[in-house]
Amino acid sequence: MIKSYKKITYGVVNVQKENVKVAIWGFGAMGSGMAKMILKKKGFQITGVCDLNPNYIGRNMFDILGLEQGDHPDVIISSDIDKAIPEKSCDLALLATDSFTKKAFPKIKVLLEKKVNVISTAEEMAYPKANEPGLTEDMHKIAKENGVTVIGTGINPGMMMDLLVVCLSGVMETVDHVAVKRVNSLSPFGPAVMEEQGVGITKEEFDQGVKDGTLAGHVGFSESINMIADALKWKVDKFEQQMKPIITDVDRKSPYGFAKAGNVAGVNMTAQGYVDGELKINMDHPQQIEPEQVGSDTGDYITLKGTPNVNMAINPEIDGGIGTIAMCVNMIPHVINANSGLKTMIDLPVPRAIMGDVRDMID
């Protein structure tokens, strides 16, 4: 899709590239945030937006964002994916709609068959073979057949509790044990995440949701643990996960969530990965809306035991909303440059901020 043309200036031939064309499917907190970031960068063009919000349909994207349009062409939001993203109409689509591979798969299939590269925010898509090996094979096959690439990424999974661990292990001779903790705020995220975490429900409703499996909590532990293990050539023979409610004693309100005193403000998630019967990977992830209201300090912590030991601490946490948006946008050139098929974050070059013209990053 990226095309070049020659421009002759004072006898010098300069090769210039067309803008990198990006479409967005899902225009909630993450999708609209990606649009705002893209519009700040040089060399991008947003070609289409698909969303089901009746307040958005038929309106110009720039009006929704509250931004000056400048010389950008109109982008009219549509609920019809064929109108928003026709075949070969863009280089890449950002899919910001689901958390689970099974729910995201039909949309991904549509985009791949339109011969469009895809970056998905679905947490399970960060390492889909952990829970959906069959769909993983299907996606890889469809992407290869259509000559495009698909990947799932975000702040977590995608970086803080998996890829960063793998990078830090690069300075070690041996790794004996991995411990990762992310204490974060849910406040930047949208309604879907609020529902997954049980924000605003009673403890009784939370316990019932855990019991019957309708409450997701953090999605991605299995993906993170298996990504780390595969990178280190460990074979996980047992995976365990636990979740407990974080009950607030004060009313808390975020842009997309509300929890009154006595109800659930978030969830404390823990998980373990065992290799040959030994606990090798331990994860701890308490997350809630407005943690500062109750004096909870956020942060990211990685402890690798081995030769040598590695200890990393980041205070406060890397912002989950900005981080997810940036990870997806910053991976765009790497996904476009990649060989076709399904990829993961350990397959492509490490993420880096786009500070110049994104067209210069396209091979």
mmCIF file of C-alpha atoms in Angstrom:
data_model
loop_
_atom_site.group_PDB
_atom_site.id
_atom_site.type_symbol
_atom_site.label_atom_id
_atom_site.label_comp_id
_atom_site.label_asym_id
_atom_site.label_seq_id
_atom_site.Cartn_x
_atom_site.Cartn_y
_atom_site.Cartn_z
ATOM 1 C CA MET A 1 0.000 0.000 0.000
ATOM 2 C CA ILE A 2 2.845 2.406 0.784
ATOM 3 C CA LYS A 3 3.834 3.905 -2.540
ATOM 4 C CA SER A 4 6.824 6.002 -3.543
ATOM 5 C CA TYR A 5 7.183 8.659 -6.200
ATOM 6 C CA LYS A 6 10.107 10.689 -7.508
ATOM 7 C CA LYS A 7 10.342 14.438 -7.217
ATOM 8 C CA ILE A 8 13.091 16.304 -9.081
ATOM 9 C CA THR A 9 14.354 19.423 -7.272
ATOM 10 C CA TYR A 10 17.321 21.328 -8.688
ATOM 11 C CA GLY A 11 18.571 18.244 -10.473
ATOM 12 C CA VAL A 12 18.380 16.028 -7.360
ATOM 13 C CA VAL A 13 15.994 13.070 -7.412
ATOM 14 C CA ASN A 14 14.176 12.715 -4.079
ATOM 15 C CA VAL A 15 12.044 9.660 -3.381
ATOM 16 C CA GLN A 16 8.981 10.549 -1.344
ATOM 17 C CA LYS A 17 6.363 8.232 0.097
ATOM 18 C CA GLU A 18 2.633 8.577 0.433
ATOM 19 C CA ASN A 19 1.194 8.896 3.911
ATOM 20 C CA VAL A 20 0.788 5.746 5.983
ATOM 21 C CA LYS A 21 -2.964 5.118 5.811
ATOM 22 C CA VAL A 22 -4.615 3.876 9.011
ATOM 23 C CA ALA A 23 -8.233 2.986 9.839
ATOM 24 C CA ILE A 24 -9.721 2.472 13.301
ATOM 25 C CA TRP A 25 -12.405 -0.052 14.313
ATOM 26 C CA GLY A 26 -13.746 0.854 17.756
ATOM 27 C CA PHE A 27 -13.742 4.512 18.763
ATOM 28 C CA GLY A 28 -13.991 4.332 22.538
ATOM 29 C CA ALA A 29 -11.334 5.487 25.006
ATOM 30 C CA MET A 30 -8.522 3.574 23.294
ATOM 31 C CA GLY A 31 -9.552 3.978 19.644
ATOM 32 C CA SER A 32 -10.169 7.719 19.905
ATOM 33 C CA GLY A 33 -6.925 8.095 21.861
ATOM 34 C CA MET A 34 -5.042 6.388 19.044
ATOM 35 C CA ALA A 35 -6.616 8.793 16.563
ATOM 36 C CA LYS A 36 -5.440 11.781 18.612
ATOM 37 C CA MET A 37 -1.896 10.388 18.813
ATOM 38 C CA ILE A 38 -1.782 9.631 15.080
ATOM 39 C CA LEU A 39 -2.912 13.162 14.245
ATOM 40 C CA LYS A 40 0.065 14.545 16.190
ATOM 41 C CA LYS A 41 2.525 12.557 14.079
ATOM 42 C CA LYS A 42 3.943 13.295 10.644
ATOM 43 C CA GLY A 43 3.288 10.995 7.708
ATOM 44 C CA PHE A 44 -0.016 9.431 8.824
ATOM 45 C CA GLN A 45 -3.513 9.699 7.361
ATOM 46 C CA ILE A 46 -6.663 8.303 9.004
ATOM 47 C CA THR A 47 -8.875 6.942 6.226
ATOM 48 C CA GLY A 48 -11.868 5.502 8.088
ATOM 49 C CA VAL A 49 -13.486 4.866 11.470
ATOM 50 C CA CYS A 50 -16.020 2.157 12.302
ATOM 51 C CA ASP A 51 -18.033 2.328 15.527
ATOM 52 C CA LEU A 52 -21.512 1.336 16.722
ATOM 53 C CA ASN A 53 -22.087 4.316 19.018
ATOM 54 C CA PRO A 54 -25.280 5.950 17.666
ATOM 55 C CA ASN A 55 -23.978 9.335 18.807
ATOM 56 C CA TYR A 56 -20.967 8.945 16.508
ATOM 57 C CA ILE A 57 -22.449 7.425 13.343
ATOM 58 C CA GLY A 58 -22.568 9.839 10.416
ATOM 59 C CA ARG A 59 -20.462 12.472 12.155
ATOM 60 C CA ASN A 60 -17.008 13.734 11.262
ATOM 61 C CA MET A 61 -14.277 12.185 13.387
ATOM 62 C CA PHE A 62 -12.770 15.606 14.063
ATOM 63 C CA ASP A 63 -16.024 16.850 15.607
ATOM 64 C CA ILE A 64 -16.078 13.853 17.951
ATOM 65 C CA LEU A 65 -12.450 14.429 18.938
ATOM 66 C CA GLY A 66 -12.953 18.187 19.343
ATOM 67 C CA LEU A 67 -9.914 18.881 17.178
ATOM 68 C CA GLU A 68 -9.245 21.326 14.360
ATOM 69 C CA GLN A 69 -9.429 19.484 11.048
ATOM 70 C CA GLY A 70 -6.870 21.622 9.245
ATOM 71 C CA ASP A 71 -6.084 20.212 5.815
ATOM 72 C CA HIS A 72 -7.050 16.660 6.772
ATOM 73 C CA PRO A 73 -9.863 15.135 4.673
ATOM 74 C CA ASP A 74 -13.224 14.376 6.312
ATOM 75 C CA VAL A 75 -13.481 11.064 8.147
ATOM 76 C CA ILE A 76 -17.165 10.184 8.554
ATOM 77 C CA ILE A 77 -17.764 7.524 11.189
ATOM 78 C CA SER A 78 -19.772 4.528 9.961
ATOM 79 C CA SER A 79 -21.235 1.426 11.582
ATOM 80 C CA ASP A 80 -20.709 -0.432 8.286
ATOM 81 C CA ILE A 81 -17.224 -1.903 8.155
ATOM 82 C CA ASP A 82 -17.371 -2.162 4.346
ATOM 83 C CA LYS A 83 -17.926 1.588 4.116
ATOM 84 C CA ALA A 84 -15.421 2.495 6.825
ATOM 85 C CA ILE A 85 -12.677 0.163 5.608
ATOM 86 C CA PRO A 86 -13.067 -0.974 1.990
ATOM 87 C CA GLU A 87 -10.641 -3.560 0.632
ATOM 88 C CA LYS A 88 -7.062 -2.263 0.310
ATOM 89 C CA SER A 89 -8.200 1.208 1.445
ATOM 90 C CA CYS A 90 -5.486 1.488 4.081
ATOM 91 C CA ASP A 91 -2.168 0.031 5.127
ATOM 92 C CA LEU A 92 -3.290 -1.005 8.607
ATOM 93 C CA ALA A 93 -6.363 -1.138 10.840
ATOM 94 C CA LEU A 94 -6.292 -0.610 14.590
ATOM 95 C CA LEU A 95 -8.900 -2.909 16.160
ATOM 96 C CA ALA A 96 -9.914 -1.653 19.616
ATOM 97 C CA THR A 97 -13.082 -3.572 20.434
ATOM 98 C CA ASP A 98 -12.620 -6.820 22.368
ATOM 99 C CA SER A 99 -10.548 -8.574 25.030
ATOM 100 C CA PHE A 100 -10.850 -12.173 23.900
ATOM 101 C CA THR A 101 -9.453 -13.789 20.762
ATOM 102 C CA LYS A 102 -12.680 -15.674 20.087
ATOM 103 C CA LYS A 103 -14.689 -12.426 20.006
ATOM 104 C CA ALA A 104 -12.070 -10.511 18.036
ATOM 105 C CA PHE A 105 -11.489 -13.256 15.457
ATOM 106 C CA PRO A 106 -14.475 -12.526 13.149
ATOM 107 C CA LYS A 107 -13.446 -8.865 12.899
ATOM 108 C CA ILE A 108 -9.790 -9.759 12.361
ATOM 109 C CA LYS A 109 -10.793 -12.209 9.623
ATOM 110 C CA VAL A 110 -12.808 -9.505 7.840
ATOM 111 C CA LEU A 111 -9.868 -7.097 7.938
ATOM 112 C CA LEU A 112 -7.280 -9.646 6.831
ATOM 113 C CA GLU A 113 -9.464 -10.680 3.900
ATOM 114 C CA LYS A 114 -9.628 -7.002 2.921
ATOM 115 C CA LYS A 115 -5.827 -7.294 2.655
ATOM 116 C CA VAL A 116 -5.259 -4.909 5.561
ATOM 117 C CA ASN A 117 -2.638 -5.350 8.288
ATOM 118 C CA VAL A 118 -4.135 -5.493 11.801
ATOM 119 C CA ILE A 119 -3.095 -4.446 15.304
ATOM 120 C CA SER A 120 -5.574 -5.634 17.943
ATOM 121 C CA THR A 121 -5.900 -4.421 21.533
ATOM 122 C CA ALA A 122 -7.566 -7.698 22.581
ATOM 123 C CA GLU A 123 -5.532 -8.898 25.555
ATOM 124 C CA GLU A 124 -5.632 -12.547 24.511
ATOM 125 C CA MET A 125 -4.311 -11.575 21.076
ATOM 126 C CA ALA A 126 -0.946 -10.694 22.657
ATOM 127 C CA TYR A 127 -0.209 -14.438 22.669
ATOM 128 C CA PRO A 128 -3.330 -16.133 21.299
ATOM 129 C CA LYS A 129 -2.010 -19.676 21.173
ATOM 130 C CA ALA A 130 -2.067 -19.731 24.998
ATOM 131 C CA ASN A 131 -5.868 -20.084 24.975
ATOM 132 C CA GLU A 132 -6.904 -20.388 21.319
ATOM 133 C CA PRO A 133 -4.372 -22.534 19.430
ATOM 134 C CA GLY A 134 -6.892 -23.419 16.715
ATOM 135 C CA LEU A 135 -7.845 -19.822 15.981
ATOM 136 C CA THR A 136 -4.151 -18.906 16.102
ATOM 137 C CA GLU A 137 -3.465 -21.307 13.229
ATOM 138 C CA ASP A 138 -6.492 -19.999 11.329
ATOM 139 C CA MET A 139 -5.405 -16.366 11.675
ATOM 140 C CA HIS A 140 -1.862 -17.148 10.595
ATOM 141 C CA LYS A 141 -3.153 -18.988 7.524
ATOM 142 C CA ILE A 142 -5.613 -16.221 6.555
ATOM 143 C CA ALA A 143 -2.983 -13.518 7.015
ATOM 144 C CA LYS A 144 -0.439 -15.428 4.894
ATOM 145 C CA GLU A 145 -2.990 -16.058 2.144
ATOM 146 C CA ASN A 146 -3.759 -12.338 1.960
ATOM 147 C CA GLY A 147 -0.165 -11.118 2.286
ATOM 148 C CA VAL A 148 -0.745 -9.153 5.485
ATOM 149 C CA THR A 149 0.222 -9.259 9.165
ATOM 150 C CA VAL A 150 -1.757 -9.364 12.421
ATOM 151 C CA ILE A 151 -0.557 -8.808 15.988
ATOM 152 C CA GLY A 152 -2.061 -8.126 19.401
ATOM 153 C CA THR A 153 -0.425 -5.672 21.772
ATOM 154 C CA GLY A 154 -0.945 -3.067 24.467
ATOM 155 C CA ILE A 155 0.560 -1.996 27.757
ATOM 156 C CA ASN A 156 -0.303 -5.278 29.477
ATOM 157 C CA PRO A 157 -0.119 -7.828 28.033
ATOM 158 C CA GLY A 158 2.271 -6.648 25.374
ATOM 159 C CA MET A 159 4.932 -4.850 27.398
ATOM 160 C CA MET A 160 5.056 -4.376 31.168
ATOM 161 C CA MET A 161 4.522 -7.929 32.422
ATOM 162 C CA ASP A 162 5.991 -9.905 29.510
ATOM 163 C CA LEU A 163 8.062 -8.247 26.750
ATOM 164 C CA LEU A 164 9.972 -6.102 29.246
ATOM 165 C CA VAL A 165 10.750 -9.239 31.277
ATOM 166 C CA VAL A 166 12.110 -10.937 28.164
ATOM 167 C CA CYS A 167 14.283 -7.885 27.329
ATOM 168 C CA LEU A 168 15.726 -7.704 30.852
ATOM 169 C CA SER A 169 16.623 -11.404 30.728
ATOM 170 C CA GLY A 170 19.000 -10.529 27.903
ATOM 171 C CA VAL A 171 21.629 -9.330 30.409
ATOM 172 C CA MET A 172 21.555 -12.601 32.340
ATOM 173 C CA GLU A 173 23.544 -15.826 31.977
ATOM 174 C CA THR A 174 20.795 -17.870 33.653
ATOM 175 C CA VAL A 175 17.235 -17.232 34.813
ATOM 176 C CA ASP A 176 15.927 -19.218 37.771
ATOM 177 C CA HIS A 177 12.719 -17.369 38.676
ATOM 178 C CA VAL A 178 10.555 -14.514 37.396
ATOM 179 C CA ALA A 179 8.369 -12.291 39.607
ATOM 180 C CA VAL A 180 6.330 -9.455 38.116
ATOM 181 C CA LYS A 181 4.032 -6.993 39.870
ATOM 182 C CA ARG A 182 1.994 -4.191 38.321
ATOM 183 C CA VAL A 183 -0.006 -1.950 40.634
ATOM 184 C CA ASN A 184 -2.099 0.211 38.366
ATOM 185 C CA SER A 185 -5.069 2.485 37.918
ATOM 186 C CA LEU A 186 -8.024 1.434 35.804
ATOM 187 C CA SER A 187 -9.291 4.997 35.517
ATOM 188 C CA PRO A 188 -8.145 5.676 31.903
ATOM 189 C CA PHE A 189 -9.994 2.668 30.485
ATOM 190 C CA GLY A 190 -13.471 2.461 29.004
ATOM 191 C CA PRO A 191 -16.745 0.706 29.889
ATOM 192 C CA ALA A 192 -15.649 -2.723 28.614
ATOM 193 C CA VAL A 193 -12.722 -2.834 31.049
ATOM 194 C CA MET A 194 -14.918 -1.549 33.897
ATOM 195 C CA GLU A 195 -17.276 -4.460 33.294
ATOM 196 C CA GLU A 196 -14.464 -7.028 33.036
ATOM 197 C CA GLN A 197 -13.011 -5.869 36.358
ATOM 198 C CA GLY A 198 -16.358 -5.747 38.159
ATOM 199 C CA VAL A 199 -16.039 -2.046 38.966
ATOM 200 C CA GLY A 200 -19.155 -0.841 40.790
ATOM 201 C CA ILE A 201 -20.745 -4.200 41.616
ATOM 202 C CA THR A 202 -21.277 -5.638 45.105
ATOM 203 C CA LYS A 203 -18.953 -8.174 46.711
ATOM 204 C CA GLU A 204 -21.702 -10.790 46.445
ATOM 205 C CA GLU A 205 -22.054 -10.114 42.724
ATOM 206 C CA PHE A 206 -18.281 -10.292 42.359
ATOM 207 C CA ASP A 207 -18.072 -13.664 44.141
ATOM 208 C CA GLN A 208 -20.873 -15.038 41.970
ATOM 209 C CA GLY A 209 -19.171 -13.735 38.822
ATOM 210 C CA VAL A 210 -15.939 -15.515 39.784
ATOM 211 C CA LYS A 211 -17.861 -18.695 40.564
ATOM 212 C CA ASP A 212 -19.790 -18.858 37.289
ATOM 213 C CA GLY A 213 -16.954 -17.474 35.146
ATOM 214 C CA THR A 214 -18.796 -14.389 33.926
ATOM 215 C CA LEU A 215 -16.316 -11.976 35.530
ATOM 216 C CA ALA A 216 -13.070 -11.780 33.569
ATOM 217 C CA GLY A 217 -10.879 -9.637 35.803
ATOM 218 C CA HIS A 218 -7.486 -9.047 34.216
ATOM 219 C CA VAL A 219 -7.237 -10.797 30.869
ATOM 220 C CA GLY A 220 -3.721 -11.752 29.843
ATOM 221 C CA PHE A 221 -1.909 -13.671 32.585
ATOM 222 C CA SER A 222 -1.858 -16.899 30.584
ATOM 223 C CA GLU A 223 -0.642 -14.965 27.546
ATOM 224 C CA SER A 224 2.129 -13.169 29.478
ATOM 225 C CA ILE A 225 3.351 -16.290 31.243
ATOM 226 C CA ASN A 226 3.429 -18.325 28.040
ATOM 227 C CA MET A 227 5.168 -15.526 26.123
ATOM 228 C CA ILE A 228 7.923 -15.357 28.744
ATOM 229 C CA ALA A 229 8.219 -19.129 28.961
ATOM 230 C CA ASP A 230 8.434 -19.606 25.191
ATOM 231 C CA ALA A 231 11.045 -16.854 24.905
ATOM 232 C CA LEU A 232 13.153 -18.563 27.575
ATOM 233 C CA LYS A 233 12.456 -22.034 26.121
ATOM 234 C CA TRP A 234 10.596 -23.151 29.238
ATOM 235 C CA LYS A 235 7.545 -25.396 28.883
ATOM 236 C CA VAL A 236 4.692 -24.434 31.209
ATOM 237 C CA ASP A 237 3.082 -27.612 32.537
ATOM 238 C CA LYS A 238 0.652 -25.916 34.960
ATOM 239 C CA PHE A 239 -0.987 -22.503 35.059
ATOM 240 C CA GLU A 240 -3.020 -21.153 37.970
ATOM 241 C CA GLN A 241 -4.881 -17.873 38.461
ATOM 242 C CA GLN A 242 -6.708 -16.226 41.358
ATOM 243 C CA MET A 243 -8.844 -13.117 41.720
ATOM 244 C CA LYS A 244 -10.132 -11.201 44.737
ATOM 245 C CA PRO A 245 -12.184 -8.006 44.918
ATOM 246 C CA ILE A 246 -10.791 -4.662 46.036
ATOM 247 C CA ILE A 247 -13.559 -3.117 48.137
ATOM 248 C CA THR A 248 -13.589 0.670 48.465
ATOM 249 C CA ASP A 249 -14.487 2.496 51.683
ATOM 250 C CA VAL A 250 -15.114 5.772 49.824
ATOM 251 C CA ASP A 251 -17.077 6.662 46.698
ATOM 252 C CA ARG A 252 -14.827 6.633 43.639
ATOM 253 C CA LYS A 253 -15.544 7.960 40.156
ATOM 254 C CA SER A 254 -13.444 7.687 36.996
ATOM 255 C CA PRO A 255 -14.365 8.857 33.479
ATOM 256 C CA TYR A 256 -15.977 5.498 32.684
ATOM 257 C CA GLY A 257 -16.614 3.880 36.072
ATOM 258 C CA PHE A 258 -18.153 4.455 39.494
ATOM 259 C CA ALA A 259 -17.888 2.486 42.720
ATOM 260 C CA LYS A 260 -19.742 3.585 45.814
ATOM 261 C CA ALA A 261 -18.374 2.869 49.285
ATOM 262 C CA GLY A 262 -18.712 -0.817 50.119
ATOM 263 C CA ASN A 263 -18.647 -1.961 46.477
ATOM 264 C CA VAL A 264 -15.922 -3.212 44.156
ATOM 265 C CA ALA A 265 -13.384 -0.648 42.900
ATOM 266 C CA GLY A 266 -11.174 -3.186 41.158
ATOM 267 C CA VAL A 267 -9.637 -6.613 41.395
ATOM 268 C CA ASN A 268 -6.450 -8.126 42.786
ATOM 269 C CA MET A 269 -5.234 -10.763 40.337
ATOM 270 C CA THR A 270 -2.437 -13.267 40.871
ATOM 271 C CA ALA A 271 -1.122 -16.065 38.663
ATOM 272 C CA GLN A 272 1.594 -18.699 38.602
ATOM 273 C CA GLY A 273 3.366 -20.651 35.893
ATOM 274 C CA TYR A 274 5.045 -23.966 36.734
ATOM 275 C CA VAL A 275 7.837 -25.615 34.763
ATOM 276 C CA ASP A 276 8.624 -29.264 35.508
ATOM 277 C CA GLY A 277 6.520 -28.929 38.657
ATOM 278 C CA GLU A 278 8.483 -25.922 39.942
ATOM 279 C CA LEU A 279 7.064 -22.412 40.330
ATOM 280 C CA LYS A 280 9.014 -20.377 37.790
ATOM 281 C CA ILE A 281 6.840 -17.357 36.995
ATOM 282 C CA ASN A 282 4.819 -15.449 39.590
ATOM 283 C CA MET A 283 2.519 -12.524 38.763
ATOM 284 C CA ASP A 284 0.699 -10.032 40.982
ATOM 285 C CA HIS A 285 -1.624 -7.421 39.508
ATOM 286 C CA PRO A 286 -3.885 -5.305 41.754
ATOM 287 C CA GLN A 287 -5.800 -2.736 39.715
ATOM 288 C CA GLN A 288 -8.566 -0.324 40.634
ATOM 289 C CA ILE A 289 -10.106 3.012 39.709
ATOM 290 C CA GLU A 290 -8.749 6.141 41.401
ATOM 291 C CA PRO A 291 -6.222 4.323 43.664
ATOM 292 C CA GLU A 292 -4.764 7.630 44.865
ATOM 293 C CA GLN A 293 -8.021 8.338 46.727
ATOM 294 C CA VAL A 294 -7.085 5.638 49.222
ATOM 295 C CA GLY A 295 -3.343 6.281 49.266
ATOM 296 C CA SER A 296 -2.370 3.380 47.010
ATOM 297 C CA ASP A 297 0.880 4.044 45.120
ATOM 298 C CA THR A 298 1.079 2.605 41.648
ATOM 299 C CA GLY A 299 4.175 1.049 40.116
ATOM 300 C CA ASP A 300 5.753 -1.627 37.931
ATOM 301 C CA TYR A 301 8.185 -4.154 39.406
ATOM 302 C CA ILE A 302 10.219 -6.965 37.851
ATOM 303 C CA THR A 303 12.485 -9.285 39.842
ATOM 304 C CA LEU A 304 14.562 -11.849 37.973
ATOM 305 C CA LYS A 305 16.554 -14.306 40.064
ATOM 306 C CA GLY A 306 19.562 -15.856 38.395
ATOM 307 C CA THR A 307 23.026 -14.803 37.268
ATOM 308 C CA PRO A 308 23.047 -11.887 37.848
ATOM 309 C CA ASN A 309 19.876 -10.955 39.717
ATOM 310 C CA VAL A 310 17.863 -8.160 38.064
ATOM 311 C CA ASN A 311 15.530 -5.816 39.936
ATOM 312 C CA MET A 312 13.505 -3.127 38.187
ATOM 313 C CA ALA A 313 11.080 -0.645 39.756
ATOM 314 C CA ILE A 314 9.116 2.131 38.036
ATOM 315 C CA ASN A 315 7.135 4.545 40.232
ATOM 316 C CA PRO A 316 4.447 5.504 39.517
ATOM 317 C CA GLU A 317 3.187 2.962 37.004
ATOM 318 C CA ILE A 318 3.431 3.506 33.279
ATOM 319 C CA ASP A 319 0.013 5.009 32.525
ATOM 320 C CA GLY A 320 -2.186 2.203 31.231
ATOM 321 C CA GLY A 321 -4.278 4.301 28.874
ATOM 322 C CA ILE A 322 -1.466 6.277 27.273
ATOM 323 C CA GLY A 323 0.716 3.174 27.264
ATOM 324 C CA THR A 324 -1.820 1.045 25.398
ATOM 325 C CA ILE A 325 -2.455 3.790 22.853
ATOM 326 C CA ALA A 326 1.263 4.386 22.300
ATOM 327 C CA MET A 327 2.148 0.699 22.017
ATOM 328 C CA CYS A 328 -0.417 0.187 19.259
ATOM 329 C CA VAL A 329 0.500 3.304 17.289
ATOM 330 C CA ASN A 330 4.252 2.877 17.699
ATOM 331 C CA MET A 331 4.064 -0.706 16.395
ATOM 332 C CA ILE A 332 2.407 0.353 13.123
ATOM 333 C CA PRO A 333 5.604 0.617 11.027
ATOM 334 C CA HIS A 334 6.983 -2.664 12.410
ATOM 335 C CA VAL A 335 3.783 -4.521 11.529
ATOM 336 C CA ILE A 336 3.711 -3.035 8.028
ATOM 337 C CA ASN A 337 7.363 -4.031 7.535
ATOM 338 C CA ALA A 338 6.891 -7.574 8.873
ATOM 339 C CA ASN A 339 6.533 -10.731 6.825
ATOM 340 C CA SER A 340 2.916 -11.804 6.467
ATOM 341 C CA GLY A 341 1.211 -13.949 9.103
ATOM 342 C CA LEU A 342 0.336 -13.836 12.785
ATOM 343 C CA LYS A 343 3.085 -12.271 14.901
ATOM 344 C CA THR A 344 3.674 -11.618 18.601
ATOM 345 C CA MET A 345 5.734 -8.992 20.393
ATOM 346 C CA ILE A 346 8.710 -11.359 20.662
ATOM 347 C CA ASP A 347 8.737 -11.749 16.863
ATOM 348 C CA LEU A 348 9.114 -8.085 15.863
ATOM 349 C CA PRO A 349 11.639 -5.314 16.637
ATOM 350 C CA VAL A 350 11.290 -3.757 20.077
ATOM 351 C CA PRO A 351 8.814 -0.855 20.244
ATOM 352 C CA ARG A 352 10.146 2.680 20.077
ATOM 353 C CA ALA A 353 8.479 6.092 19.987
ATOM 354 C CA ILE A 354 7.760 7.603 16.579
ATOM 355 C CA MET A 355 9.464 10.992 16.867
ATOM 356 C CA GLY A 356 10.045 11.796 13.200
ATOM 357 C CA ASP A 357 8.187 11.115 9.974
ATOM 358 C CA VAL A 358 6.633 7.634 10.189
ATOM 359 C CA ARG A 359 7.180 7.192 6.437
ATOM 360 C CA ASP A 360 10.917 7.072 7.073
ATOM 361 C CA MET A 361 10.353 3.934 9.192
ATOM 362 C CA ILE A 362 8.713 1.997 6.372
ATOM 363 C CA ASP A 363 11.034 -0.351 4.477
#
